mmCIF file of C-alpha atoms in Angstrom:
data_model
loop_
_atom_site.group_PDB
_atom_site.id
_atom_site.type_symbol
_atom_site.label_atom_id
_atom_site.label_comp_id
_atom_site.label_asym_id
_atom_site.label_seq_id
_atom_site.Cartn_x
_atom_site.Cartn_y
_atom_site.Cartn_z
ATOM 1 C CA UNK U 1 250.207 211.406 -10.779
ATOM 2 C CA UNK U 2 247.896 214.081 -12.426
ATOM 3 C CA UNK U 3 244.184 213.398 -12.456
ATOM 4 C CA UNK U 4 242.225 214.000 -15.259
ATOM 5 C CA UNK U 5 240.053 217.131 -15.824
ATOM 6 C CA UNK U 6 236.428 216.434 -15.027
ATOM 7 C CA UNK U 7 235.559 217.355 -18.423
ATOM 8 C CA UNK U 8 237.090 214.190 -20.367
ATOM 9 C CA UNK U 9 237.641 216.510 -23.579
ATOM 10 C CA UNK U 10 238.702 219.967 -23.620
ATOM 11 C CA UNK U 11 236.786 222.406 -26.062
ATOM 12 C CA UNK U 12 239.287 223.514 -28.845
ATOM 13 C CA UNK U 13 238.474 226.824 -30.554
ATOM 14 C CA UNK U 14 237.551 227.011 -34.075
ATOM 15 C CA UNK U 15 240.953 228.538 -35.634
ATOM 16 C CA UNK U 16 240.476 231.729 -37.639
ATOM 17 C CA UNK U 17 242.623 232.309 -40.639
ATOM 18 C CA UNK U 18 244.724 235.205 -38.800
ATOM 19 C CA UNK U 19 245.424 231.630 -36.768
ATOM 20 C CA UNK U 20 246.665 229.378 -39.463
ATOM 21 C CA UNK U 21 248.848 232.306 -40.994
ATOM 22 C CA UNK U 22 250.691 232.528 -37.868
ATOM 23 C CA UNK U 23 251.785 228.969 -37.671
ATOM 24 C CA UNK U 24 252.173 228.885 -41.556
ATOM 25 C CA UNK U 25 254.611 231.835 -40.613
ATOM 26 C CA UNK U 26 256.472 230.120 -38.417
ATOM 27 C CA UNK U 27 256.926 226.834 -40.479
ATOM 28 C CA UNK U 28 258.340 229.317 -43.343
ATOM 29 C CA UNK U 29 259.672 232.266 -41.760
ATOM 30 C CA UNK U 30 261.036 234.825 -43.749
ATOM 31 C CA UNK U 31 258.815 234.179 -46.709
ATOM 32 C CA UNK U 32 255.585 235.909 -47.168
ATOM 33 C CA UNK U 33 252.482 233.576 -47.501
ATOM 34 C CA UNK U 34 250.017 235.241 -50.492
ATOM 35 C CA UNK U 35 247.203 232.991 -50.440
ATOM 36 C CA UNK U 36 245.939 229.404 -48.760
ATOM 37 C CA UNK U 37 242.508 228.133 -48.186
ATOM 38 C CA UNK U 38 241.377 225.388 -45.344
ATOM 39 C CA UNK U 39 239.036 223.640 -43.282
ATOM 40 C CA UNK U 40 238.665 221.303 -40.656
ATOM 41 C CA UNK U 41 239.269 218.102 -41.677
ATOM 42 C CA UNK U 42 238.529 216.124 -38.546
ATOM 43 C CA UNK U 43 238.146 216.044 -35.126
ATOM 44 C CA UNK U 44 239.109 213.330 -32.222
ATOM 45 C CA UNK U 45 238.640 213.148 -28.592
ATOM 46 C CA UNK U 46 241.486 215.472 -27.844
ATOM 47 C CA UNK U 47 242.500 217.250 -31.575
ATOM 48 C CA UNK U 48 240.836 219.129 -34.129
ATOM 49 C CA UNK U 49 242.958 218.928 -37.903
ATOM 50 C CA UNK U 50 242.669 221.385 -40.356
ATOM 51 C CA UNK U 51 243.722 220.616 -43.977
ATOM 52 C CA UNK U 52 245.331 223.770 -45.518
ATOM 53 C CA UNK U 53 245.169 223.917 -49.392
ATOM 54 C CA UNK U 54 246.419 226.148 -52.447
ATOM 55 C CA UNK U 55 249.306 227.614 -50.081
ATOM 56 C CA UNK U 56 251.368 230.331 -52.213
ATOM 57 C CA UNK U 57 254.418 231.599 -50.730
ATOM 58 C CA UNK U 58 255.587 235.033 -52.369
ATOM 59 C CA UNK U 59 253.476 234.828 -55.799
ATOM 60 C CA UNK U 60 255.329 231.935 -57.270
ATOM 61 C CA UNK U 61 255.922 229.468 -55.430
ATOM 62 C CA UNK U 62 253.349 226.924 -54.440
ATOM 63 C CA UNK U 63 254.014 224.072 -51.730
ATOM 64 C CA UNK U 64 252.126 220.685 -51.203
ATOM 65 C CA UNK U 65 248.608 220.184 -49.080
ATOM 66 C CA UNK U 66 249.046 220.281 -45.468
ATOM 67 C CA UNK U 67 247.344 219.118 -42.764
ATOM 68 C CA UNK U 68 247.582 220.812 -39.174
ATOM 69 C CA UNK U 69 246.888 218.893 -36.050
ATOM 70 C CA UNK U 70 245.964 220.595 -33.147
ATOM 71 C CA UNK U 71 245.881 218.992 -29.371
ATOM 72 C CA UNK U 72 243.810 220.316 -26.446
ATOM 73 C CA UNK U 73 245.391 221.781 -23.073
ATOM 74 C CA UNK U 74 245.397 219.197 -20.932
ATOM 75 C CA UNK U 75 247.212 216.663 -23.214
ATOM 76 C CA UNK U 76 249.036 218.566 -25.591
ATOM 77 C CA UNK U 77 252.596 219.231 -24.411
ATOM 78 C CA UNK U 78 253.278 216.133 -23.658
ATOM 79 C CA UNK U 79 251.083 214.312 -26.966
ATOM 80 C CA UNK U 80 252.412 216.994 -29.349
ATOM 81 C CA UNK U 81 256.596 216.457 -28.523
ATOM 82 C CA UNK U 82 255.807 212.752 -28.465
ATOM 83 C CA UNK U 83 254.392 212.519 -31.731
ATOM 84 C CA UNK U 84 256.725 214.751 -33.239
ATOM 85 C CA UNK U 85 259.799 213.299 -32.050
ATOM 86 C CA UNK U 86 259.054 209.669 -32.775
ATOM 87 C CA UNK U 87 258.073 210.700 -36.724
ATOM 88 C CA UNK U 88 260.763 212.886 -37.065
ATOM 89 C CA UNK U 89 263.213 209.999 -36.008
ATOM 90 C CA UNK U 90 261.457 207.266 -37.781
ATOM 91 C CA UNK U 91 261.141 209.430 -41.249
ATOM 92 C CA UNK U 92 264.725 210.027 -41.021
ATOM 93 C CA UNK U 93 266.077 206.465 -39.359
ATOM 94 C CA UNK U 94 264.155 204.179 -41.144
ATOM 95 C CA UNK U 95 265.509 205.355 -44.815
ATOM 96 C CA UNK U 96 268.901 205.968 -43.700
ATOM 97 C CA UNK U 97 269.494 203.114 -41.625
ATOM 98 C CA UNK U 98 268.208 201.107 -44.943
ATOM 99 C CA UNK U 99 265.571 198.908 -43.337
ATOM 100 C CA UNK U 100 263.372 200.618 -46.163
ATOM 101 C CA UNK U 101 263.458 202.525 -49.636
ATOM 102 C CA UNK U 102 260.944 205.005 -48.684
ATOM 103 C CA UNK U 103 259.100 206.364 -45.356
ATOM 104 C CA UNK U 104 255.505 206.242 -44.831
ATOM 105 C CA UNK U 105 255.699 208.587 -42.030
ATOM 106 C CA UNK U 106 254.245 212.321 -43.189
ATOM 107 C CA UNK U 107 257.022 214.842 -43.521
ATOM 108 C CA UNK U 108 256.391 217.215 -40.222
ATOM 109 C CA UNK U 109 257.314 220.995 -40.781
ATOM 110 C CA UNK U 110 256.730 222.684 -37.483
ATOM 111 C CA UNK U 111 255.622 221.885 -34.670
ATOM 112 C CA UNK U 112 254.666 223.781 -30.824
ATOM 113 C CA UNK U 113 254.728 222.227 -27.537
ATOM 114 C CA UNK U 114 254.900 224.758 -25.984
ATOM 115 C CA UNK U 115 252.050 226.954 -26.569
ATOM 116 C CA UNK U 116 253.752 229.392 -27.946
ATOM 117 C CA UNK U 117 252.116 230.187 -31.584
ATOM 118 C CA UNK U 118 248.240 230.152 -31.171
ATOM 119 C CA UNK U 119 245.881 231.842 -28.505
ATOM 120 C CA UNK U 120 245.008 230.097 -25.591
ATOM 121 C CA UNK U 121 248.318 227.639 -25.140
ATOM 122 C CA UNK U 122 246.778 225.079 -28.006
ATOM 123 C CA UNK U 123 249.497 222.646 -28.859
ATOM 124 C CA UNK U 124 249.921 221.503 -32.606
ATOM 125 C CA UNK U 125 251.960 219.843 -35.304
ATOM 126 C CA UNK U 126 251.991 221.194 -38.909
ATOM 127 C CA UNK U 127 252.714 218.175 -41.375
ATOM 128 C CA UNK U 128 252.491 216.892 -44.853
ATOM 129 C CA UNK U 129 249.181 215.829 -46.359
ATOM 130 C CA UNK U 130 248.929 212.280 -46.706
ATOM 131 C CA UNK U 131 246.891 211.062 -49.912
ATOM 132 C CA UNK U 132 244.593 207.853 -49.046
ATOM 133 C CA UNK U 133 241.994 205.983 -47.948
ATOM 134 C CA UNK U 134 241.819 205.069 -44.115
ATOM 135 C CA UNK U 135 241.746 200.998 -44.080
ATOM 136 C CA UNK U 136 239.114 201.532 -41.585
ATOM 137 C CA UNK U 137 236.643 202.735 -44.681
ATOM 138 C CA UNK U 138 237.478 199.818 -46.632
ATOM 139 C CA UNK U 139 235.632 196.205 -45.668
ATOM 140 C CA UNK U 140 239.228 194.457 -45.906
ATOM 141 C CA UNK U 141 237.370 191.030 -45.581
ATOM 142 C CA UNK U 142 235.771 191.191 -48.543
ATOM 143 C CA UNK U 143 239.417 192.522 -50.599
ATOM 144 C CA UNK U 144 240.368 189.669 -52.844
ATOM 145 C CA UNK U 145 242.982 187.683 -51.052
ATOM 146 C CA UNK U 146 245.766 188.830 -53.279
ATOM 147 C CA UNK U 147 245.693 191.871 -52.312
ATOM 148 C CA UNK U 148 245.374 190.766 -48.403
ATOM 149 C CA UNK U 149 248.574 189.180 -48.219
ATOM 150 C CA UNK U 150 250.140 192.201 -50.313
ATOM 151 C CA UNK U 151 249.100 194.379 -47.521
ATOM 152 C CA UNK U 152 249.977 192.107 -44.443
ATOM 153 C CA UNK U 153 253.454 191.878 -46.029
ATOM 154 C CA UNK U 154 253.801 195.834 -46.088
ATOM 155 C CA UNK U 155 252.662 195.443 -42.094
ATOM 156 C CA UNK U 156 255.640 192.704 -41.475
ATOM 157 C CA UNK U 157 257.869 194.734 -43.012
ATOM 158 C CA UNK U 158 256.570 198.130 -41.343
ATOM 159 C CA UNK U 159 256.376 196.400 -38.179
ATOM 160 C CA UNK U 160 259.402 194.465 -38.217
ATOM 161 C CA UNK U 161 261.630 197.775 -39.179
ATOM 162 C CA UNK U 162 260.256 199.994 -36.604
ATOM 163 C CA UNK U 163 260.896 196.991 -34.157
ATOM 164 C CA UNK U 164 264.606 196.835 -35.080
ATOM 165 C CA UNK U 165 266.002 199.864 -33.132
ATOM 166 C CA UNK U 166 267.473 199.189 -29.919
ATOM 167 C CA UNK U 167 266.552 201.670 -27.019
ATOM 168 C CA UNK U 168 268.610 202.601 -23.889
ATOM 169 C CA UNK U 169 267.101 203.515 -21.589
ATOM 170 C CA UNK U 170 265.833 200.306 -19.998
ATOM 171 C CA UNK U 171 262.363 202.002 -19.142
ATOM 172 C CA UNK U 172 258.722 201.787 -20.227
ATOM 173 C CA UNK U 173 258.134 205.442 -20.990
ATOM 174 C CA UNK U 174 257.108 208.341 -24.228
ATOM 175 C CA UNK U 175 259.954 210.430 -25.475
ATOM 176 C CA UNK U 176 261.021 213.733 -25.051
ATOM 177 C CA UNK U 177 263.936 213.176 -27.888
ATOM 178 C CA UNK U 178 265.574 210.286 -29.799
ATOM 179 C CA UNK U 179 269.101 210.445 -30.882
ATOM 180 C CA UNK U 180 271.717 207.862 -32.491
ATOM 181 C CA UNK U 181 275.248 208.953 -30.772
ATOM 182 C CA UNK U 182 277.630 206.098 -33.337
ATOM 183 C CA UNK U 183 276.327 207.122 -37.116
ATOM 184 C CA UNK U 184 278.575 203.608 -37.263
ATOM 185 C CA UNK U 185 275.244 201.965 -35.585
ATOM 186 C CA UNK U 186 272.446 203.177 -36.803
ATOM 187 C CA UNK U 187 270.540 201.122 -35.153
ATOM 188 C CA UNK U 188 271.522 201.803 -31.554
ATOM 189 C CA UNK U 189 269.301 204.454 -29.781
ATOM 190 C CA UNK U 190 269.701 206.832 -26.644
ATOM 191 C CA UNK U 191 266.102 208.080 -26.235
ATOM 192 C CA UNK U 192 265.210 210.881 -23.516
ATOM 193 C CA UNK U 193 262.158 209.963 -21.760
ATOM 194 C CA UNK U 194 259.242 211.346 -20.250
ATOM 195 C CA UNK U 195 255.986 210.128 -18.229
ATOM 196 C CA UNK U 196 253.406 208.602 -20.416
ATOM 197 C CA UNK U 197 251.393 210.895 -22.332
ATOM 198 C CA UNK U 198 247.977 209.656 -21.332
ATOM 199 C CA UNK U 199 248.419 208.406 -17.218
ATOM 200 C CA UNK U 200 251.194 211.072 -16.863
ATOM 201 C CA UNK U 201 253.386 208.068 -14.819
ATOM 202 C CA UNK U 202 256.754 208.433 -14.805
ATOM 203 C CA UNK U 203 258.931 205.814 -16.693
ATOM 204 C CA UNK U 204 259.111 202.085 -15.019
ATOM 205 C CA UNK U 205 261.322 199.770 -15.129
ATOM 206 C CA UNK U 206 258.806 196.491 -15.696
ATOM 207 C CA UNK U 207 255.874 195.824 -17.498
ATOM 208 C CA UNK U 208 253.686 194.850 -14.206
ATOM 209 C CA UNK U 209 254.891 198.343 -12.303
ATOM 210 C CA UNK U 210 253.817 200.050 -15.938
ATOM 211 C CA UNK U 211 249.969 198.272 -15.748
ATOM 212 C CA UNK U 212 249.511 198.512 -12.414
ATOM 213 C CA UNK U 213 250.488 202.152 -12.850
ATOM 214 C CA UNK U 214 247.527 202.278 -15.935
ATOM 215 C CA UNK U 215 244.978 200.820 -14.210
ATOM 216 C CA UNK U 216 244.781 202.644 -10.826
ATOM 217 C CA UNK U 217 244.591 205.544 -13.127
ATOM 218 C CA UNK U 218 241.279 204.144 -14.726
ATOM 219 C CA UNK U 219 240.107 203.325 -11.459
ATOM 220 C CA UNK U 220 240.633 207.069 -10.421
ATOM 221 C CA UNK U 221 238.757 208.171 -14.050
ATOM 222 C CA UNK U 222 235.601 205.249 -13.671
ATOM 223 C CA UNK U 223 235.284 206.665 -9.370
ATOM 224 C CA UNK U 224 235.319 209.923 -11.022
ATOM 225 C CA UNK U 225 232.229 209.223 -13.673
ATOM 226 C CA UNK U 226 230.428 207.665 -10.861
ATOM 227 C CA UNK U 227 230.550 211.030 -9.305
ATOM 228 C CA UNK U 228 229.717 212.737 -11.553
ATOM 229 C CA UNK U 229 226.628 210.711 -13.124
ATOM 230 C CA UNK U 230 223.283 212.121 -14.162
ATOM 231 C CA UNK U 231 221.610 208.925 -14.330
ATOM 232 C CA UNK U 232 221.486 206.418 -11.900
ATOM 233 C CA UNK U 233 221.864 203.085 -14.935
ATOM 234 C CA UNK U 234 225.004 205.253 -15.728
ATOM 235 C CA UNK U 235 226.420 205.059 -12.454
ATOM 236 C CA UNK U 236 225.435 201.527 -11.390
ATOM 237 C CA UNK U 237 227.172 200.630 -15.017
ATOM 238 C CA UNK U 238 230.636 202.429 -13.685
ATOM 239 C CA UNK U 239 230.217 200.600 -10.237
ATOM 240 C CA UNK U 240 229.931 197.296 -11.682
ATOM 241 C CA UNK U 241 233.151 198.007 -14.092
ATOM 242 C CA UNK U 242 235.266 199.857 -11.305
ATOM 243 C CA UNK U 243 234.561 195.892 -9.174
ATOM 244 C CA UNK U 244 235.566 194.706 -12.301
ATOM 245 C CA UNK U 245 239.328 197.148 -12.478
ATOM 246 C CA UNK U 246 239.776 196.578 -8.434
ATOM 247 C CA UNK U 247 239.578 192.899 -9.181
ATOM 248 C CA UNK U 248 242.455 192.654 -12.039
ATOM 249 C CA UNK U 249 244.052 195.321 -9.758
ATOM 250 C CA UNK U 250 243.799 192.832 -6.670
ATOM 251 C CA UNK U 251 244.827 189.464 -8.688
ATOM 252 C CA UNK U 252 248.025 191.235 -10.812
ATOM 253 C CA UNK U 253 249.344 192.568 -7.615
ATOM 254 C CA UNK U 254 249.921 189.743 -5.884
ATOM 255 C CA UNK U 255 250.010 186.914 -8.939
ATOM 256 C CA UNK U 256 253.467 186.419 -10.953
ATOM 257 C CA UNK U 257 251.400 186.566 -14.150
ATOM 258 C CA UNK U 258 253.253 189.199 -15.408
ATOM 259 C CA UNK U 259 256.544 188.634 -14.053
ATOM 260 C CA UNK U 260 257.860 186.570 -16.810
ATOM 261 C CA UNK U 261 257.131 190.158 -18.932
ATOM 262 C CA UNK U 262 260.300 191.905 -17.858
ATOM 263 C CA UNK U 263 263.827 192.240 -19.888
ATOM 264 C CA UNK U 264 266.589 191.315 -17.465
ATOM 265 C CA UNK U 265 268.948 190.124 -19.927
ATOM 266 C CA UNK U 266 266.246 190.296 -22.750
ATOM 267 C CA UNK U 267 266.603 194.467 -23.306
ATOM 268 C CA UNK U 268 265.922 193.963 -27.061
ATOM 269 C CA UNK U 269 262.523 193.370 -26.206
ATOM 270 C CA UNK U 270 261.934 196.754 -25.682
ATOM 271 C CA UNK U 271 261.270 198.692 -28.302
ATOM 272 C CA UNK U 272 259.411 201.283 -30.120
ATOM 273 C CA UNK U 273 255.441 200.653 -29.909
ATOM 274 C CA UNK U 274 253.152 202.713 -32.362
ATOM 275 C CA UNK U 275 250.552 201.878 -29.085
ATOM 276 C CA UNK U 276 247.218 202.405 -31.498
ATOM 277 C CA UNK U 277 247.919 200.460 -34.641
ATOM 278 C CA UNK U 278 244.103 200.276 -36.340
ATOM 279 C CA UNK U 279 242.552 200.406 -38.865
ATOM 280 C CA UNK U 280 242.028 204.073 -39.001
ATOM 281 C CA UNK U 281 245.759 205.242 -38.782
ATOM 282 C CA UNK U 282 246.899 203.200 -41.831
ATOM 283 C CA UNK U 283 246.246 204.941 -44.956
ATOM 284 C CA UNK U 284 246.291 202.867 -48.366
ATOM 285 C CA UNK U 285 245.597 203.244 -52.131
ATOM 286 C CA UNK U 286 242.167 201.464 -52.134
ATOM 287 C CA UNK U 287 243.337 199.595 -55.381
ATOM 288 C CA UNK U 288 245.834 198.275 -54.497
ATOM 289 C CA UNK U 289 246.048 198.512 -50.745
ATOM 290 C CA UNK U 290 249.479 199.565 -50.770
ATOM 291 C CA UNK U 291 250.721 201.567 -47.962
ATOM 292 C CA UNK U 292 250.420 205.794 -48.153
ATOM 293 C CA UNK U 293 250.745 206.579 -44.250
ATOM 294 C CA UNK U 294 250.756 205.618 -40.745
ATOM 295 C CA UNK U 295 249.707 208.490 -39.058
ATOM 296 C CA UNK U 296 248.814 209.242 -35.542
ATOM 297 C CA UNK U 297 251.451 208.870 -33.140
ATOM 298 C CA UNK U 298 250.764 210.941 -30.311
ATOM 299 C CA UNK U 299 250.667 207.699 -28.209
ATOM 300 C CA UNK U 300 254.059 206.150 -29.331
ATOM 301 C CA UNK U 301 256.379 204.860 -26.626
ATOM 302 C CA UNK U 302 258.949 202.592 -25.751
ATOM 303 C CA UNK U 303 257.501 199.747 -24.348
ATOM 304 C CA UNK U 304 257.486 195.478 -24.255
ATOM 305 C CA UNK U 305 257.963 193.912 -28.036
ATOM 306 C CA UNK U 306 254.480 192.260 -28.247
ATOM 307 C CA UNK U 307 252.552 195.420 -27.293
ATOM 308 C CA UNK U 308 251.908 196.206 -31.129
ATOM 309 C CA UNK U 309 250.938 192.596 -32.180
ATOM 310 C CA UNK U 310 247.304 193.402 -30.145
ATOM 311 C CA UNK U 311 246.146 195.007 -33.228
ATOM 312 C CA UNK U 312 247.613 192.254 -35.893
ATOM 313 C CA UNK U 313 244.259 190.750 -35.741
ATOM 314 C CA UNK U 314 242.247 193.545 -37.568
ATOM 315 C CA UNK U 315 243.745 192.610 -40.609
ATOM 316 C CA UNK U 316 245.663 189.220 -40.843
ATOM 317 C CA UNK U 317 242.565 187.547 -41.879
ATOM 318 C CA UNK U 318 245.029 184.654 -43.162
ATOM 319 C CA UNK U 319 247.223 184.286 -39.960
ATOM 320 C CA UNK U 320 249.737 185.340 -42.368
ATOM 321 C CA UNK U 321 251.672 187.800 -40.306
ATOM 322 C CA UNK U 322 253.792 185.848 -37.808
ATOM 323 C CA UNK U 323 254.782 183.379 -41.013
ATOM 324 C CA UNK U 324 255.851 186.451 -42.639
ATOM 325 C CA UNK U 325 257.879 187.859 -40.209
ATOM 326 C CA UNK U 326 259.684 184.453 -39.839
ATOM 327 C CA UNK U 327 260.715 184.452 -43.744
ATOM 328 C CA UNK U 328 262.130 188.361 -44.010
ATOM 329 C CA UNK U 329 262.665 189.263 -40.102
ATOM 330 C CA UNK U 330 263.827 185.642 -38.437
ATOM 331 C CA UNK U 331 266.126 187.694 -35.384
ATOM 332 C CA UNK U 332 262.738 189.988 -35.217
ATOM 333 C CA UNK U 333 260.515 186.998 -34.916
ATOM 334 C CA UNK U 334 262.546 185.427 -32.594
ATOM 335 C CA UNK U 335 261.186 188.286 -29.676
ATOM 336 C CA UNK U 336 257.706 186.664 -29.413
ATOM 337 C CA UNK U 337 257.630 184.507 -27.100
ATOM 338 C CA UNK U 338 253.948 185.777 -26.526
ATOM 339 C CA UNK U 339 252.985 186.656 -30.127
ATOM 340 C CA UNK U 340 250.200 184.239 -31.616
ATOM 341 C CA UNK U 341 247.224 184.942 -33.977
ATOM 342 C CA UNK U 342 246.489 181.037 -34.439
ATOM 343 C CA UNK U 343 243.451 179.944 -32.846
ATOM 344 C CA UNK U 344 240.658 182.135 -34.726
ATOM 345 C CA UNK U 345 240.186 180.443 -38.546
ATOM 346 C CA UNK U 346 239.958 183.233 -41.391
ATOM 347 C CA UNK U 347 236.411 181.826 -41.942
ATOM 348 C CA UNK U 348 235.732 183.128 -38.241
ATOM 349 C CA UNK U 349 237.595 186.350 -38.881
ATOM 350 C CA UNK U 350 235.862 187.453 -42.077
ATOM 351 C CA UNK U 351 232.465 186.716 -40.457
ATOM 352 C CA UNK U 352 233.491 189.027 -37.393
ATOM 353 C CA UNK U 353 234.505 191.127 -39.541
ATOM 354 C CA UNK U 354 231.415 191.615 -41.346
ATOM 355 C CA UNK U 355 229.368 191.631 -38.124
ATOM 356 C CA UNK U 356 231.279 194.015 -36.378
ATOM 357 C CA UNK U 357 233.163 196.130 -39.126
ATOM 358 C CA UNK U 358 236.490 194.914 -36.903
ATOM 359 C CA UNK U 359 237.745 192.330 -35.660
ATOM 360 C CA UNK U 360 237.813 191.278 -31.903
ATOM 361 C CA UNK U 361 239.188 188.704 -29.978
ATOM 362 C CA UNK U 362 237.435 186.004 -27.678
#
């Protein structure tokens, strides 16, 4: 297992325009680019993106907005053929195996995982720009119901499509490539797999190996802040939550709690899992909340069915979502066993909502 840096986030250098050329060069080789503007356009905990604008390639032709994502050292081979590979398939898959009429996954046109384009091995993917408003910016409680349900049926059918692919191999794991051998089956997946982008495990072949896995590694990270702590409130805070991670740790390992979450005989239930399904990463027309984009899928893996439905609750205000799913996707309902959003009235939701900006379970 690798352990994590003891600087959580790796500085990324500011890219200089020589910079962008030469990955706008290799997206279009054997053209010459004439003019482009950009800028940063935002930066996470382990990326920096850069929207590129007015690109020109000879003195004619002009191409669309782009938007360039680039991932630190530490994470970035693995994050940056992850992502890539998992849009690529489902921009392609999802149209042609006709679960829908058009793909809200951006159109990538290059990407390097291997280091090989900018200074200093940075890792990056060069895709389309995505016009839209994050959902996160929008207070979705206060949308007129209408328009709620409009948008949790887009999720059902979002979710319910990306759910319908079924994976060999058996594992828990990211992927280093996705291929469908039978074009007679478009539905039936070989995926190559790789350790998990952000523990670096190796593929498992249960659910309880796979959390046990994750949490030891956040033990290792909170012992590591306590280390490392300035001040002493700091530390006593990471000693108090690393009792709290050795306890779970403790009762999981020798509790069947989690044994019933395994697919002997049940493989369907694993499937492709987006993993980080806010707010933030679902771009909409703020009209009419329909769907632009679902972006950010460094994290995607193959993993247990119900993984997903964690972040159903930031926006089906109505319990809508399972009812949904039920009257378009009945063989896709029928893999929650788990799944449930009852229990928390709208009224409750929408006033959490306003509170907190997000919703959050008790």
């Amino acid at each position: 297992m690798a352990s994590r840096p003891q600087k959580m986030k790796d500085e990324i250098p500011r890219l200089s325009r020589e910079d962008i050329l030469c990955v706008l060069n290799a997206a279009f080789p054997g053209n010459t680019i004439t003019s482009f503007n950009f800028e940063m356009f935002g930066m996470g905990i382990i990326n920096l993106t850069f929207k590129i604008t007015e690109i020109v390639i000879k003195e004619h032709e002009k191409i669309n907005d782009l938007v360039l994502k680039v991932m630190n050292t530490y994470f970035g081979p693995h994050k940056t053929q992850n992502e890539a590979v998992v849009m690529q398939f489902l921009e392609k898959h999802l149209v042609e195996s006709g679960l829908v009429k058009t793909s809200c996954i951006p159109h990538i046109y290059h990407y390097d995982c291997e280091g090989k384009v900018l200074p200093n091995k940075l890792y990056y993917i060069l895709m389309q720009f995505v016009e839209g408003t994050p959902l996160s910016e929008l207070n979705l409680a206060t949308q007129p119901r209408e328009k709620r349900l409009y948008f949790v049926d887009q999720m059902a059918e979002f979710y319910a499509s990306m759910k319908s692919f079924y994976f060999t191999p058996h594992k828990i794991g990211c992927f280093a490539s996705i291929s469908v051998p039978d074009i007679s089956k478009p539905l039936h997946c070989e995926a190559v797999l790789t350790c998990d982008v952000d523990t670096h495990l190796d593929p498992v072949d249960n659910f309880k190996d796979y959390f046990l896995g994750t949490m030891k590694f956040r033990i290792a990270s909170v012992v590591h802040r306590i280390e490392y702590s300035k001040k002493e409130e700091n530390r006593l805070f990471y000693i108090e939550i690393l009792g709290y991670l050795q306890s779970i740790v403790s009762f999981v390992s020798h509790s069947t709690l989690l044994n019933d979450l395994t697919w002997n005989g049940h493989e369907d239930r694993l499937c492709l899992s987006h993993i980080d399904l806010n707010l933030g990463n679902i771009l909409v027309n703020k009209d009419t909340l329909e769907i632009q984009g679902i972006l950010d899928w460094e994290w995607a893996s193959l993993d247990t069915f119900e993984l997903d439905a964690a972040f159903v609750g930031l926006w089906d205000f109505e319990n809508s979502f399972f009812e949904k799913l039920q009257q378009k996707w009945g063989h896709i309902a029928k893999k929650f066993p788990y799944f449930n959003t009852g229990g928390i009235s709208p009224k409750s939701r929408e006033s959490n909502f306003h509170k907190k900006g997000r919703w959050i379970s008790g």
